[in-house]
Amino acid sequence: MRLTTKGRYAVTAMLDLAMNAQQGPICLADISRRQEISLSYLEQLFARLRRAKLVESVRGPGGGYLLAQPPESISVARVIDAVDESVDATRCGGLSDCQQGDTCLTHHLWCELSERIHGFLEGVTLGQLASRMEVQQIAGRQRDRQANSGDILASAP
């Protein structure tokens, strides 16, 4: 199965946005620090997420990004689809040319698996993930770490 870094990072960043939504617009630099994702990579992902109308940008001081819809209505599959990522278990990318231009013996099996994975991810929303206790604990730890690193930076000579 191919779910590349692009899809994983997009879901992680969107979940971070959902987990920190009560703070208002979230700047990508904060997501970058909390999730250890390159800022330039996040900028590319969020351009795609904005085009897909999953996030809105707020300009000016205190600006950043907000979810464009409630987290309960944004599925993980929609996030992955928005960044032009596919969940595909076939070797041929679904083109049916797996064996020297022809369909291989197991092509339909891998196509069905891909469909089931996509269906599973369609049934999981950011809201569901954000409500999980373990996700809340991790998000809290990340916020604490970020706050403490800010204290260290502020006290540096």
Coordinates of C-alpha atoms in Angstrom, one line a residue:
M1 CA 0.0 0.0 0.0
R2 CA 1.3 3.4 -0.8
L3 CA 0.3 6.2 1.6
T4 CA 3.2 8.5 1.3
T5 CA 4.5 11.2 3.6
K6 CA 2.3 13.8 1.9
G7 CA -0.9 12.1 2.9
R8 CA 0.3 11.3 6.5
Y9 CA 1.6 14.8 7.0
A10 CA -1.7 16.4 5.7
V11 CA -3.8 14.3 8.1
T12 CA -1.4 15.1 11.0
A13 CA -1.5 18.8 10.3
M14 CA -5.3 18.8 9.9
L15 CA -5.7 16.9 13.2
D16 CA -3.3 19.4 14.9
L17 CA -5.5 22.2 13.5
A18 CA -8.6 20.5 14.9
M19 CA -7.0 19.9 18.3
N20 CA -5.9 23.5 18.7
A21 CA -8.9 25.2 17.1
Q22 CA -10.0 26.8 20.4
Q23 CA -7.0 29.1 20.2
G24 CA -8.3 30.7 17.0
P25 CA -6.3 30.8 13.7
I26 CA -3.2 28.6 13.9
C27 CA 0.0 29.6 12.2
L28 CA 1.8 27.0 10.2
A29 CA 5.0 27.6 12.1
D30 CA 3.3 26.3 15.3
I31 CA 2.1 23.2 13.5
S32 CA 5.6 22.8 12.1
R33 CA 7.2 22.9 15.5
R34 CA 4.6 20.7 17.2
Q35 CA 4.6 18.0 14.5
E36 CA 8.2 18.3 13.3
I37 CA 7.1 18.9 9.7
S38 CA 9.0 21.3 7.5
L39 CA 7.3 24.7 7.2
S40 CA 7.8 24.9 3.4
Y41 CA 6.2 21.4 3.1
L42 CA 3.2 22.5 5.2
E43 CA 2.8 25.6 3.0
Q44 CA 2.5 23.4 -0.1
L45 CA 0.0 21.1 1.7
F46 CA -2.1 23.9 3.0
A47 CA -2.3 25.5 -0.5
R48 CA -4.0 22.2 -1.6
L49 CA -6.1 22.0 1.5
R50 CA -7.3 25.5 0.9
R51 CA -8.2 24.8 -2.7
A52 CA -10.2 21.8 -1.5
K53 CA -12.0 24.2 0.9
L54 CA -11.0 22.2 3.9
V55 CA -9.2 25.1 5.5
E56 CA -9.5 28.9 5.5
S57 CA -6.7 31.4 5.9
V58 CA -6.8 34.4 8.1
R59 CA -4.4 37.2 7.2
G60 CA -2.7 39.8 9.5
P61 CA -1.5 39.7 13.0
G62 CA -2.8 36.7 14.8
G63 CA -3.6 35.1 11.5
G64 CA -3.2 31.6 10.4
Y65 CA -5.5 28.7 9.4
L66 CA -8.8 27.5 10.6
L67 CA -10.8 24.4 9.6
A68 CA -13.4 25.5 7.0
Q69 CA -15.9 22.9 8.3
P70 CA -16.5 21.3 11.6
P71 CA -14.0 18.5 12.3
E72 CA -16.9 16.0 12.5
S73 CA -17.6 16.6 8.8
I74 CA -14.0 16.2 7.5
S75 CA -13.0 12.6 6.9
V76 CA -9.4 11.4 6.7
A77 CA -10.1 10.3 3.2
R78 CA -11.1 13.8 2.1
V79 CA -7.8 15.2 3.5
I80 CA -5.8 12.5 1.7
D81 CA -7.7 13.1 -1.5
A82 CA -7.2 16.9 -1.2
V83 CA -3.5 16.6 -1.4
D84 CA -3.7 14.4 -4.5
E85 CA -2.7 11.3 -2.6
S86 CA -4.2 7.9 -3.2
V87 CA -4.5 4.8 -1.1
D88 CA -3.6 2.2 -3.6
A89 CA -2.5 -1.4 -2.9
T90 CA -1.9 -2.3 -6.5
R91 CA 1.5 -2.3 -8.2
C92 CA 0.1 -0.7 -11.3
G93 CA -1.6 2.3 -9.8
G94 CA -5.0 0.8 -10.7
L95 CA -4.2 0.9 -14.4
S96 CA -4.5 -2.9 -14.9
D97 CA -1.2 -3.1 -16.7
C98 CA 0.6 -4.9 -13.8
Q99 CA 2.0 -7.8 -15.9
Q100 CA 3.7 -6.6 -19.0
G101 CA 0.7 -4.5 -20.0
D102 CA -1.9 -7.0 -18.8
T103 CA -3.8 -7.5 -15.6
C104 CA -2.1 -9.8 -13.1
L105 CA -3.8 -12.6 -11.2
T106 CA -4.2 -10.6 -8.0
H107 CA -5.0 -7.2 -9.5
H108 CA -8.7 -7.3 -8.4
L109 CA -7.8 -8.4 -4.9
W110 CA -5.5 -5.4 -4.4
C111 CA -8.2 -3.1 -6.0
E112 CA -10.8 -4.3 -3.5
L113 CA -8.3 -3.8 -0.6
S114 CA -7.7 -0.2 -1.8
E115 CA -11.4 0.4 -1.9
R116 CA -11.9 -0.9 1.6
I117 CA -9.1 1.1 3.0
H118 CA -10.5 4.3 1.3
G119 CA -13.9 3.4 2.7
F120 CA -12.5 2.9 6.2
L121 CA -10.7 6.3 6.0
E122 CA -13.9 7.9 4.7
G123 CA -15.7 6.7 7.9
V124 CA -13.1 8.3 10.2
T125 CA -13.4 12.0 10.8
L126 CA -11.0 14.5 12.4
G127 CA -13.6 15.0 15.1
Q128 CA -13.6 11.3 16.0
L129 CA -9.8 11.3 16.1
A130 CA -9.7 14.5 18.2
S131 CA -12.1 13.0 20.8
R132 CA -9.8 10.0 21.5
M133 CA -8.2 10.2 24.9
E134 CA -4.8 9.1 23.6
V135 CA -4.8 11.8 20.9
Q136 CA -5.8 14.5 23.5
Q137 CA -2.9 13.4 25.7
I138 CA -0.4 13.6 22.9
A139 CA -1.7 17.0 21.8
G140 CA -1.4 18.2 25.4
R141 CA 2.2 16.9 25.6
Q142 CA 3.0 18.7 22.3
R143 CA 1.5 22.0 23.5
D144 CA 3.4 21.7 26.8
R145 CA 6.7 21.0 25.0
Q146 CA 6.1 24.0 22.7
A147 CA 5.3 26.3 25.6
N148 CA 8.4 25.1 27.5
S149 CA 10.7 25.6 24.5
G150 CA 9.3 29.2 24.2
D151 CA 10.2 29.8 27.9
I152 CA 13.7 28.6 27.2
L153 CA 14.0 30.8 24.1
A154 CA 12.7 33.8 26.0
S155 CA 15.2 33.4 28.9
A156 CA 18.2 32.9 26.6
P157 CA 20.7 35.9 26.7

